[in-house]
Amino acid sequence: MPISIKQFRRFVDGIPWARVYKKAETATKGQRIYPSKSNDKKANFRIDKGAKISENEHELVLQANKDAENAEVKKSAQKDSHKILAKCVIDPQNVDEQKANLQSNTAPDPSLLARAKHALLQQNALIPTRSTPLPTLLAARSILEAGAQLSIRARDPQSFVRYYSQLQPFYDYAELQKHQPSQSRSKITGLYLLLLLSQGDYAGFHTLLESLIVSEGQGESTATATTTTVESDPYIKYPIEIERSLMEGSYDQVWRKTSGRDVPGDEFALFSEILINTIRLEIASCAARSYPSLPITSAKNLLFLDSEGAVSQFARDQGWELRDGRIYFPIVLEDGKSKDGDAALERELVSHVVGYARELETIV
């Protein structure tokens, strides 16, 4: 006896839909579907070519088959992504291998990290949620941390900032941190603090430091940071001490800390180099305003450069004049123009102030 679509759906309840609909897909308009005589739930289905099936029923069968195929594809993709995540959790050995490739000036193979990130997308694991399995979240965090560290070794600060931003939801996810705290969090956070210093973003630096202290339940201001467990972490302590030396104007201490044993890891060298270059430019600007000229030998020590040749190159880059073993700053060579420029700025400022006073008087 032929069965209707509703009966057909009830009969195959619990049977893998892809198998059922694949068999039913061949049903054309004007045919009905018969179940086989077997009582086995996994039984196949046969089609009686003499039976009738309506157009709507035929469309339902085809649509159901399409949905089943999509579900099978999605299920297969999830299985594949689970396998990829299992293989692509970057461990320290893999990171060291990528580092060796970078140091030898050979292009590292980015396929492993790229496939891992694609798998994260398929698993909807780029943002931690309760519906995502904990092992998947741990793998996602490890992959993003590896990407952040490889970005540093590739000397790509912009990429590092992106990875740092992607990692914050994982670090703030209490259940994940409770289950297995990250071993790389303090290093990545310390690197980001040093990046903020190298960019001159002191407000961002102190905001992040305050959030770290609050999260540890210690103190209420950076003034008490010395007594907190935050500063006991060597990766966090390093940028804190650098910032203090900068605020004191002790650039020689900054130089010693960034070039000595105080550096907690090789990854900190990139931002330390950027920071020293920023400091060098500030010192050069102050020197140009304070002295008419400087001996090259004195400038070498003042600017933390390794040789007199490096001093000469730096001076040429700044547009300074080198003559008789000395550096002559433009403010001396163009003193008249500089004064005229300052006078023009003063006149413009007075003009603006007078204009504002007149507008206020008009309003009153």
Tab-separated table of N, CA and C in Angstrom, residues 171-332:
chain	number	residue	atom	x	y	z
A	171	TYR	N	40.867	35.395	27.277
A	171	TYR	CA	41.461	35.682	28.579
A	171	TYR	C	40.413	36.129	29.592
A	172	ASP	N	39.323	36.714	29.108
A	172	ASP	CA	38.266	37.181	30.004
A	172	ASP	C	37.218	36.102	30.291
A	173	TYR	N	37.320	34.968	29.610
A	173	TYR	CA	36.343	33.885	29.783
A	173	TYR	C	36.720	33.096	31.036
A	174	ALA	N	35.955	33.304	32.109
A	174	ALA	CA	36.326	32.769	33.423
A	174	ALA	C	36.408	31.248	33.433
A	175	GLU	N	35.470	30.597	32.780
A	175	GLU	CA	35.453	29.131	32.803
A	175	GLU	C	36.705	28.550	32.153
A	176	LEU	N	37.144	29.187	31.069
A	176	LEU	CA	38.339	28.710	30.370
A	176	LEU	C	39.583	28.922	31.225
A	177	GLN	N	39.693	30.085	31.842
A	177	GLN	CA	40.846	30.373	32.689
A	177	GLN	C	40.871	29.474	33.930
A	178	LYS	N	39.690	29.152	34.438
A	178	LYS	CA	39.615	28.286	35.612
A	178	LYS	C	40.020	26.861	35.262
A	179	HIS	N	39.619	26.415	34.088
A	179	HIS	CA	39.934	25.042	33.672
A	179	HIS	C	41.415	24.877	33.365
A	180	GLN	N	41.962	25.805	32.594
A	180	GLN	CA	43.384	25.727	32.230
A	180	GLN	C	43.900	27.130	31.933
A	181	PRO	N	44.513	27.797	32.898
A	181	PRO	CA	45.037	29.153	32.661
A	181	PRO	C	46.087	29.157	31.561
A	182	SER	N	46.127	30.255	30.830
A	182	SER	CA	47.087	30.379	29.730
A	182	SER	C	48.493	30.595	30.272
A	183	GLN	N	49.458	29.872	29.678
A	183	GLN	CA	50.853	30.024	30.062
A	183	GLN	C	51.525	31.185	29.326
A	184	SER	N	50.875	31.680	28.272
A	184	SER	CA	51.481	32.736	27.445
A	184	SER	C	50.833	34.095	27.653
A	185	ARG	N	49.822	34.158	28.503
A	185	ARG	CA	49.079	35.413	28.650
A	185	ARG	C	49.969	36.548	29.131
A	186	SER	N	50.774	36.308	30.172
A	186	SER	CA	51.587	37.392	30.727
A	186	SER	C	52.625	37.876	29.725
A	187	LYS	N	53.195	36.956	28.947
A	187	LYS	CA	54.188	37.367	27.954
A	187	LYS	C	53.551	38.235	26.878
A	188	ILE	N	52.394	37.811	26.364
A	188	ILE	CA	51.723	38.574	25.313
A	188	ILE	C	51.258	39.921	25.854
A	189	THR	N	50.771	39.946	27.092
A	189	THR	CA	50.348	41.214	27.696
A	189	THR	C	51.537	42.142	27.900
A	190	GLY	N	52.663	41.599	28.362
A	190	GLY	CA	53.866	42.414	28.524
A	190	GLY	C	54.351	42.984	27.209
A	191	LEU	N	54.274	42.185	26.154
A	191	LEU	CA	54.659	42.672	24.826
A	191	LEU	C	53.751	43.814	24.378
A	192	TYR	N	52.456	43.682	24.672
A	192	TYR	CA	51.524	44.744	24.275
A	192	TYR	C	51.778	46.022	25.079
A	193	LEU	N	52.105	45.884	26.363
A	193	LEU	CA	52.449	47.062	27.169
A	193	LEU	C	53.675	47.773	26.602
A	194	LEU	N	54.668	46.996	26.201
A	194	LEU	CA	55.873	47.596	25.625
A	194	LEU	C	55.566	48.259	24.291
A	195	LEU	N	54.647	47.670	23.529
A	195	LEU	CA	54.237	48.288	22.265
A	195	LEU	C	53.591	49.642	22.517
A	196	LEU	N	52.737	49.730	23.536
A	196	LEU	CA	52.098	51.010	23.867
A	196	LEU	C	53.139	52.061	24.234
A	197	LEU	N	54.167	51.655	24.976
A	197	LEU	CA	55.237	52.596	25.318
A	197	LEU	C	55.985	53.048	24.078
A	198	SER	N	56.265	52.129	23.171
A	198	SER	CA	57.006	52.488	21.959
A	198	SER	C	56.210	53.431	21.072
A	199	GLN	N	54.881	53.406	21.208
A	199	GLN	CA	54.025	54.305	20.435
A	199	GLN	C	53.716	55.598	21.186
A	200	GLY	N	54.214	55.723	22.410
A	200	GLY	CA	53.946	56.916	23.203
A	200	GLY	C	52.540	56.973	23.765
A	201	ASP	N	51.841	55.830	23.795
A	201	ASP	CA	50.470	55.790	24.296
A	201	ASP	C	50.498	55.500	25.799
A	202	TYR	N	50.832	56.504	26.587
A	202	TYR	CA	50.945	56.313	28.032
A	202	TYR	C	49.573	56.140	28.682
A	203	ALA	N	48.554	56.779	28.115
A	203	ALA	CA	47.201	56.608	28.658
A	203	ALA	C	46.747	55.162	28.494
A	204	GLY	N	46.958	54.607	27.304
A	204	GLY	CA	46.607	53.209	27.083
A	204	GLY	C	47.407	52.274	27.967
A	205	PHE	N	48.678	52.605	28.189
A	205	PHE	CA	49.540	51.790	29.047
A	205	PHE	C	48.977	51.722	30.462
A	206	HIS	N	48.655	52.879	31.038
A	206	HIS	CA	48.175	52.898	32.420
A	206	HIS	C	46.766	52.319	32.532
A	207	THR	N	45.959	52.486	31.498
A	207	THR	CA	44.620	51.888	31.522
A	207	THR	C	44.711	50.370	31.574
A	208	LEU	N	45.563	49.800	30.735
A	208	LEU	CA	45.741	48.347	30.732
A	208	LEU	C	46.343	47.867	32.046
A	209	LEU	N	47.310	48.618	32.567
A	209	LEU	CA	47.935	48.224	33.830
A	209	LEU	C	46.927	48.249	34.974
A	210	GLU	N	46.069	49.257	34.987
A	210	GLU	CA	45.028	49.332	36.016
A	210	GLU	C	44.098	48.127	35.922
A	211	SER	N	43.731	47.748	34.703
A	211	SER	CA	42.829	46.601	34.537
A	211	SER	C	43.482	45.314	35.026
A	212	LEU	N	44.788	45.181	34.831
A	212	LEU	CA	45.496	43.999	35.327
A	212	LEU	C	45.503	43.963	36.848
A	213	ILE	N	45.718	45.125	37.466
A	213	ILE	CA	45.752	45.197	38.928
A	213	ILE	C	44.374	44.900	39.506
A	214	VAL	N	43.334	45.440	38.877
A	214	VAL	CA	41.974	45.198	39.356
A	214	VAL	C	41.615	43.724	39.215
A	215	SER	N	41.997	43.123	38.091
A	215	SER	CA	41.681	41.707	37.875
A	215	SER	C	42.379	40.807	38.883
A	216	GLU	N	43.511	41.252	39.395
A	216	GLU	CA	44.224	40.490	40.421
A	216	GLU	C	43.690	40.797	41.823
A	217	GLY	N	42.794	41.812	41.901
A	217	GLY	CA	42.260	42.186	43.201
A	217	GLY	C	43.259	42.891	44.078
A	218	GLN	N	44.196	43.605	43.436
A	218	GLN	CA	45.263	44.262	44.189
A	218	GLN	C	45.197	45.763	43.956
A	219	GLY	N	45.156	46.542	44.992
A	219	GLY	CA	45.301	47.992	44.908
A	219	GLY	C	44.222	48.667	44.092
A	220	GLU	N	44.368	49.991	43.991
A	220	GLU	CA	43.430	50.791	43.235
A	220	GLU	C	44.115	51.766	42.317
A	221	SER	N	45.428	51.785	42.268
A	221	SER	CA	46.134	52.707	41.399
A	221	SER	C	47.502	52.150	41.085
A	222	THR	N	48.129	52.700	40.037
A	222	THR	CA	49.455	52.245	39.639
A	222	THR	C	50.500	52.582	40.687
A	223	ALA	N	50.193	53.484	41.617
A	223	ALA	CA	51.157	53.830	42.661
A	223	ALA	C	51.429	52.656	43.590
A	224	THR	N	50.477	51.759	43.699
A	224	THR	CA	50.653	50.596	44.563
A	224	THR	C	51.056	49.358	43.787
A	225	ALA	N	51.463	49.562	42.542
A	225	ALA	CA	51.781	48.414	41.693
A	225	ALA	C	52.964	47.629	42.214
A	226	THR	N	53.854	48.294	42.993
A	226	THR	CA	55.048	47.596	43.471
A	226	THR	C	54.705	46.488	44.441
A	227	THR	N	53.555	46.548	45.092
A	227	THR	CA	53.182	45.540	46.072
A	227	THR	C	52.259	44.491	45.489
A	228	THR	N	51.988	44.530	44.239
A	228	THR	CA	51.039	43.607	43.636
A	228	THR	C	51.747	42.430	43.007
A	229	THR	N	50.969	41.374	42.825
A	229	THR	CA	51.505	40.208	42.131
A	229	THR	C	51.691	40.486	40.651
A	230	VAL	N	51.080	41.543	40.149
A	230	VAL	CA	51.247	41.885	38.737
A	230	VAL	C	52.707	42.169	38.437
A	231	GLU	N	53.339	42.954	39.293
A	231	GLU	CA	54.722	43.342	39.040
A	231	GLU	C	55.702	42.216	39.339
A	232	SER	N	55.258	41.198	40.048
A	232	SER	CA	56.148	40.070	40.306
A	232	SER	C	56.341	39.212	39.066
A	233	ASP	N	55.471	39.386	38.084
A	233	ASP	CA	55.625	38.674	36.817
A	233	ASP	C	56.723	39.354	36.006
A	234	PRO	N	57.759	38.641	35.595
A	234	PRO	CA	58.873	39.302	34.885
A	234	PRO	C	58.458	39.937	33.562
A	235	TYR	N	57.454	39.360	32.898
A	235	TYR	CA	57.025	39.912	31.613
A	235	TYR	C	56.273	41.228	31.785
A	236	ILE	N	55.580	41.392	32.917
A	236	ILE	CA	54.863	42.639	33.201
A	236	ILE	C	55.790	43.642	33.878
A	237	LYS	N	56.680	43.145	34.713
A	237	LYS	CA	57.609	44.013	35.436
A	237	LYS	C	58.512	44.790	34.481
A	238	TYR	N	58.924	44.154	33.391
A	238	TYR	CA	59.855	44.792	32.453
A	238	TYR	C	59.289	46.087	31.869
A	239	PRO	N	58.092	46.097	31.242
A	239	PRO	CA	57.579	47.378	30.722
A	239	PRO	C	57.258	48.386	31.816
A	240	ILE	N	56.895	47.920	33.022
A	240	ILE	CA	56.629	48.857	34.118
A	240	ILE	C	57.895	49.627	34.479
A	241	GLU	N	59.015	48.924	34.589
A	241	GLU	CA	60.276	49.590	34.921
A	241	GLU	C	60.741	50.503	33.791
A	242	ILE	N	60.504	50.095	32.555
A	242	ILE	CA	60.853	50.956	31.414
A	242	ILE	C	60.058	52.254	31.480
A	243	GLU	N	58.764	52.149	31.791
A	243	GLU	CA	57.909	53.340	31.853
A	243	GLU	C	58.347	54.275	32.971
A	244	ARG	N	58.751	53.723	34.105
A	244	ARG	CA	59.214	54.566	35.210
A	244	ARG	C	60.469	55.332	34.817
A	245	SER	N	61.389	54.654	34.161
A	245	SER	CA	62.620	55.325	33.733
A	245	SER	C	62.316	56.420	32.725
A	246	LEU	N	61.343	56.179	31.853
A	246	LEU	CA	60.962	57.203	30.877
A	246	LEU	C	60.375	58.420	31.574
A	247	MET	N	59.519	58.194	32.582
A	247	MET	CA	58.906	59.303	33.294
A	247	MET	C	59.946	60.112	34.071
A	248	GLU	N	61.010	59.449	34.525
A	248	GLU	CA	62.083	60.145	35.244
A	248	GLU	C	63.066	60.820	34.301
A	249	GLY	N	62.971	60.511	33.017
A	249	GLY	CA	63.932	61.047	32.062
A	249	GLY	C	65.266	60.330	32.097
A	250	SER	N	65.298	59.153	32.713
A	250	SER	CA	66.547	58.379	32.811
A	250	SER	C	66.696	57.508	31.564
A	251	TYR	N	67.025	58.163	30.457
A	251	TYR	CA	67.120	57.431	29.201
A	251	TYR	C	68.288	56.448	29.200
A	252	ASP	N	69.324	56.747	29.982
A	252	ASP	CA	70.450	55.813	30.044
A	252	ASP	C	70.036	54.502	30.695
A	253	GLN	N	69.124	54.568	31.680
A	253	GLN	CA	68.618	53.349	32.299
A	253	GLN	C	67.758	52.557	31.318
A	254	VAL	N	66.971	53.271	30.522
A	254	VAL	CA	66.171	52.593	29.501
A	254	VAL	C	67.079	51.862	28.532
A	255	TRP	N	68.157	52.530	28.140
A	255	TRP	CA	69.106	51.919	27.208
A	255	TRP	C	69.716	50.647	27.795
A	256	ARG	N	70.111	50.706	29.069
A	256	ARG	CA	70.724	49.542	29.707
A	256	ARG	C	69.727	48.394	29.847
A	257	LYS	N	68.485	48.735	30.193
A	257	LYS	CA	67.487	47.681	30.398
A	257	LYS	C	67.077	47.007	29.091
A	258	THR	N	67.073	47.767	28.005
A	258	THR	CA	66.662	47.187	26.726
A	258	THR	C	67.789	46.461	26.016
A	259	SER	N	69.015	46.638	26.483
A	259	SER	CA	70.143	45.994	25.813
A	259	SER	C	70.905	45.043	26.724
A	260	GLY	N	70.387	44.821	27.932
A	260	GLY	CA	71.087	43.968	28.883
A	260	GLY	C	70.325	42.709	29.212
A	261	ARG	N	70.609	42.195	30.389
A	261	ARG	CA	70.009	40.937	30.816
A	261	ARG	C	68.592	41.106	31.335
A	262	ASP	N	68.146	42.335	31.491
A	262	ASP	CA	66.800	42.565	32.012
A	262	ASP	C	65.712	42.200	31.012
A	263	VAL	N	66.066	42.067	29.740
A	263	VAL	CA	65.068	41.733	28.719
A	263	VAL	C	64.567	40.314	28.979
A	264	PRO	N	63.258	40.122	29.203
A	264	PRO	CA	62.755	38.798	29.594
A	264	PRO	C	62.665	37.784	28.465
A	265	GLY	N	62.782	38.212	27.217
A	265	GLY	CA	62.675	37.269	26.108
A	265	GLY	C	63.070	37.902	24.793
A	266	ASP	N	63.385	37.035	23.820
A	266	ASP	CA	63.793	37.547	22.511
A	266	ASP	C	62.682	38.331	21.827
A	267	GLU	N	61.419	37.975	22.121
A	267	GLU	CA	60.308	38.653	21.459
A	267	GLU	C	60.245	40.138	21.801
A	268	PHE	N	60.810	40.529	22.940
A	268	PHE	CA	60.752	41.922	23.373
A	268	PHE	C	61.738	42.809	22.614
A	269	ALA	N	62.616	42.204	21.830
A	269	ALA	CA	63.636	42.989	21.133
A	269	ALA	C	63.029	43.932	20.102
A	270	LEU	N	61.949	43.493	19.418
A	270	LEU	CA	61.349	44.323	18.365
A	270	LEU	C	60.848	45.643	18.928
A	271	PHE	N	60.010	45.594	19.961
A	271	PHE	CA	59.443	46.816	20.515
A	271	PHE	C	60.495	47.616	21.272
A	272	SER	N	61.493	46.937	21.840
A	272	SER	CA	62.580	47.660	22.504
A	272	SER	C	63.345	48.500	21.496
A	273	GLU	N	63.558	47.946	20.314
A	273	GLU	CA	64.256	48.690	19.258
A	273	GLU	C	63.453	49.910	18.821
A	274	ILE	N	62.142	49.731	18.666
A	274	ILE	CA	61.278	50.857	18.293
A	274	ILE	C	61.293	51.917	19.389
A	275	LEU	N	61.263	51.464	20.650
A	275	LEU	CA	61.256	52.397	21.780
A	275	LEU	C	62.548	53.203	21.837
A	276	ILE	N	63.690	52.547	21.658
A	276	ILE	CA	64.978	53.248	21.694
A	276	ILE	C	65.064	54.257	20.558
A	277	ASN	N	64.539	53.909	19.399
A	277	ASN	CA	64.563	54.849	18.277
A	277	ASN	C	63.703	56.075	18.580
A	278	THR	N	62.558	55.858	19.230
A	278	THR	CA	61.706	56.986	19.625
A	278	THR	C	62.430	57.886	20.626
A	279	ILE	N	63.086	57.270	21.604
A	279	ILE	CA	63.849	58.042	22.592
A	279	ILE	C	64.975	58.810	21.915
A	280	ARG	N	65.638	58.178	20.970
A	280	ARG	CA	66.750	58.824	20.258
A	280	ARG	C	66.269	60.078	19.529
A	281	LEU	N	65.087	60.006	18.931
A	281	LEU	CA	64.545	61.172	18.230
A	281	LEU	C	64.200	62.291	19.212
A	282	GLU	N	63.679	61.930	20.394
A	282	GLU	CA	63.364	62.948	21.402
A	282	GLU	C	64.634	63.634	21.899
A	283	ILE	N	65.678	62.837	22.146
A	283	ILE	CA	66.950	63.417	22.594
A	283	ILE	C	67.522	64.331	21.521
A	284	ALA	N	67.432	63.896	20.268
A	284	ALA	CA	67.946	64.707	19.165
A	284	ALA	C	67.203	66.030	19.070
A	285	SER	N	65.878	65.992	19.266
A	285	SER	CA	65.092	67.223	19.205
A	285	SER	C	65.483	68.178	20.332
A	286	CYS	N	65.684	67.633	21.539
A	286	CYS	CA	66.100	68.480	22.670
A	286	CYS	C	67.501	69.050	22.455
A	287	ALA	N	68.404	68.224	21.926
A	287	ALA	CA	69.774	68.688	21.690
A	287	ALA	C	69.801	69.809	20.664
A	288	ALA	N	68.966	69.692	19.631
A	288	ALA	CA	68.939	70.714	18.585
A	288	ALA	C	68.444	72.053	19.119
A	289	ARG	N	67.617	72.012	20.174
A	289	ARG	CA	67.120	73.256	20.762
A	289	ARG	C	68.047	73.800	21.859
A	290	SER	N	68.911	72.936	22.371
A	290	SER	CA	69.743	73.327	23.511
A	290	SER	C	71.152	73.744	23.135
A	291	TYR	N	71.682	73.216	22.044
A	291	TYR	CA	73.076	73.479	21.680
A	291	TYR	C	73.160	73.969	20.239
A	292	PRO	N	74.085	74.863	19.971
A	292	PRO	CA	74.308	75.257	18.570
A	292	PRO	C	75.003	74.153	17.787
A	293	SER	N	75.850	73.367	18.481
A	293	SER	CA	76.550	72.268	17.817
A	293	SER	C	77.030	71.282	18.872
A	294	LEU	N	77.384	70.081	18.407
A	294	LEU	CA	77.895	69.045	19.295
A	294	LEU	C	79.009	68.284	18.591
A	295	PRO	N	80.048	67.872	19.318
A	295	PRO	CA	81.045	66.987	18.718
A	295	PRO	C	80.416	65.632	18.397
A	296	ILE	N	80.867	65.022	17.339
A	296	ILE	CA	80.317	63.728	16.936
A	296	ILE	C	80.526	62.692	18.031
A	297	THR	N	81.683	62.749	18.707
A	297	THR	CA	81.958	61.784	19.777
A	297	THR	C	80.964	61.926	20.932
A	298	SER	N	80.596	63.161	21.252
A	298	SER	CA	79.613	63.379	22.319
A	298	SER	C	78.222	62.928	21.881
A	299	ALA	N	77.890	63.198	20.616
A	299	ALA	CA	76.582	62.796	20.097
A	299	ALA	C	76.438	61.279	20.089
A	300	LYS	N	77.553	60.588	19.904
A	300	LYS	CA	77.527	59.118	19.890
A	300	LYS	C	77.012	58.576	21.217
A	301	ASN	N	77.518	59.101	22.313
A	301	ASN	CA	77.066	58.658	23.632
A	301	ASN	C	75.671	59.182	23.956
A	302	LEU	N	75.395	60.410	23.541
A	302	LEU	CA	74.107	61.029	23.845
A	302	LEU	C	72.955	60.308	23.164
A	303	LEU	N	73.189	59.851	21.932
A	303	LEU	CA	72.132	59.229	21.133
A	303	LEU	C	72.147	57.705	21.202
A	304	PHE	N	73.018	57.139	22.033
A	304	PHE	CA	73.104	55.684	22.198
A	304	PHE	C	73.365	54.975	20.868
A	305	LEU	N	74.316	55.501	20.121
A	305	LEU	CA	74.697	54.893	18.850
A	305	LEU	C	76.032	54.173	19.014
A	306	ASP	N	76.251	53.170	18.168
A	306	ASP	CA	77.401	52.282	18.356
A	306	ASP	C	78.698	52.829	17.780
A	307	SER	N	78.609	53.698	16.787
A	307	SER	CA	79.830	54.176	16.130
A	307	SER	C	79.627	55.598	15.632
A	308	GLU	N	80.747	56.254	15.305
A	308	GLU	CA	80.655	57.605	14.755
A	308	GLU	C	80.042	57.587	13.361
A	309	GLY	N	80.249	56.503	12.644
A	309	GLY	CA	79.603	56.384	11.337
A	309	GLY	C	78.095	56.362	11.463
A	310	ALA	N	77.576	55.671	12.500
A	310	ALA	CA	76.133	55.652	12.735
A	310	ALA	C	75.633	57.042	13.103
A	311	VAL	N	76.450	57.802	13.846
A	311	VAL	CA	76.084	59.179	14.195
A	311	VAL	C	75.989	60.031	12.939
A	312	SER	N	76.966	59.895	12.048
A	312	SER	CA	76.966	60.685	10.810
A	312	SER	C	75.739	60.367	9.966
A	313	GLN	N	75.388	59.082	9.881
A	313	GLN	CA	74.217	58.700	9.097
A	313	GLN	C	72.942	59.241	9.729
A	314	PHE	N	72.848	59.169	11.050
A	314	PHE	CA	71.679	59.695	11.750
A	314	PHE	C	71.565	61.198	11.540
A	315	ALA	N	72.697	61.915	11.600
A	315	ALA	CA	72.689	63.366	11.403
A	315	ALA	C	72.219	63.725	10.004
A	316	ARG	N	72.687	62.972	9.011
A	316	ARG	CA	72.241	63.242	7.633
A	316	ARG	C	70.748	62.982	7.486
A	317	ASP	N	70.247	61.944	8.146
A	317	ASP	CA	68.810	61.654	8.080
A	317	ASP	C	67.985	62.783	8.694
A	318	GLN	N	68.546	63.469	9.692
A	318	GLN	CA	67.828	64.567	10.348
A	318	GLN	C	68.017	65.904	9.637
A	319	GLY	N	68.873	65.938	8.622
A	319	GLY	CA	69.125	67.184	7.912
A	319	GLY	C	70.109	68.091	8.610
A	320	TRP	N	70.949	67.536	9.501
A	320	TRP	CA	71.953	68.336	10.181
A	320	TRP	C	73.218	68.428	9.323
A	321	GLU	N	74.012	69.432	9.620
A	321	GLU	CA	75.256	69.634	8.864
A	321	GLU	C	76.443	69.084	9.650
A	322	LEU	N	77.291	68.353	8.965
A	322	LEU	CA	78.514	67.801	9.553
A	322	LEU	C	79.700	68.607	9.046
A	323	ARG	N	80.479	69.151	9.983
A	323	ARG	CA	81.631	69.957	9.585
A	323	ARG	C	82.672	69.957	10.698
A	324	ASP	N	83.909	69.632	10.325
A	324	ASP	CA	85.039	69.676	11.258
A	324	ASP	C	84.809	68.800	12.491
A	325	GLY	N	84.225	67.632	12.277
A	325	GLY	CA	84.025	66.706	13.390
A	325	GLY	C	82.919	67.106	14.345
A	326	ARG	N	82.050	68.019	13.925
A	326	ARG	CA	80.954	68.474	14.772
A	326	ARG	C	79.644	68.417	13.994
A	327	ILE	N	78.565	68.399	14.743
A	327	ILE	CA	77.221	68.461	14.166
A	327	ILE	C	76.668	69.856	14.430
A	328	TYR	N	76.264	70.545	13.369
A	328	TYR	CA	75.672	71.885	13.492
A	328	TYR	C	74.174	71.771	13.213
A	329	PHE	N	73.410	72.258	14.174
A	329	PHE	CA	71.966	72.118	14.083
A	329	PHE	C	71.363	73.244	13.255
A	330	PRO	N	70.269	72.997	12.541
A	330	PRO	CA	69.662	74.001	11.654
A	330	PRO	C	69.230	75.260	12.377
A	331	ILE	N	68.912	75.189	13.663
A	331	ILE	CA	68.447	76.378	14.372
A	331	ILE	C	69.528	77.452	14.424
A	332	VAL	N	70.818	77.043	14.349
A	332	VAL	CA	71.927	77.998	14.334
A	332	VAL	C	72.148	78.525	12.934
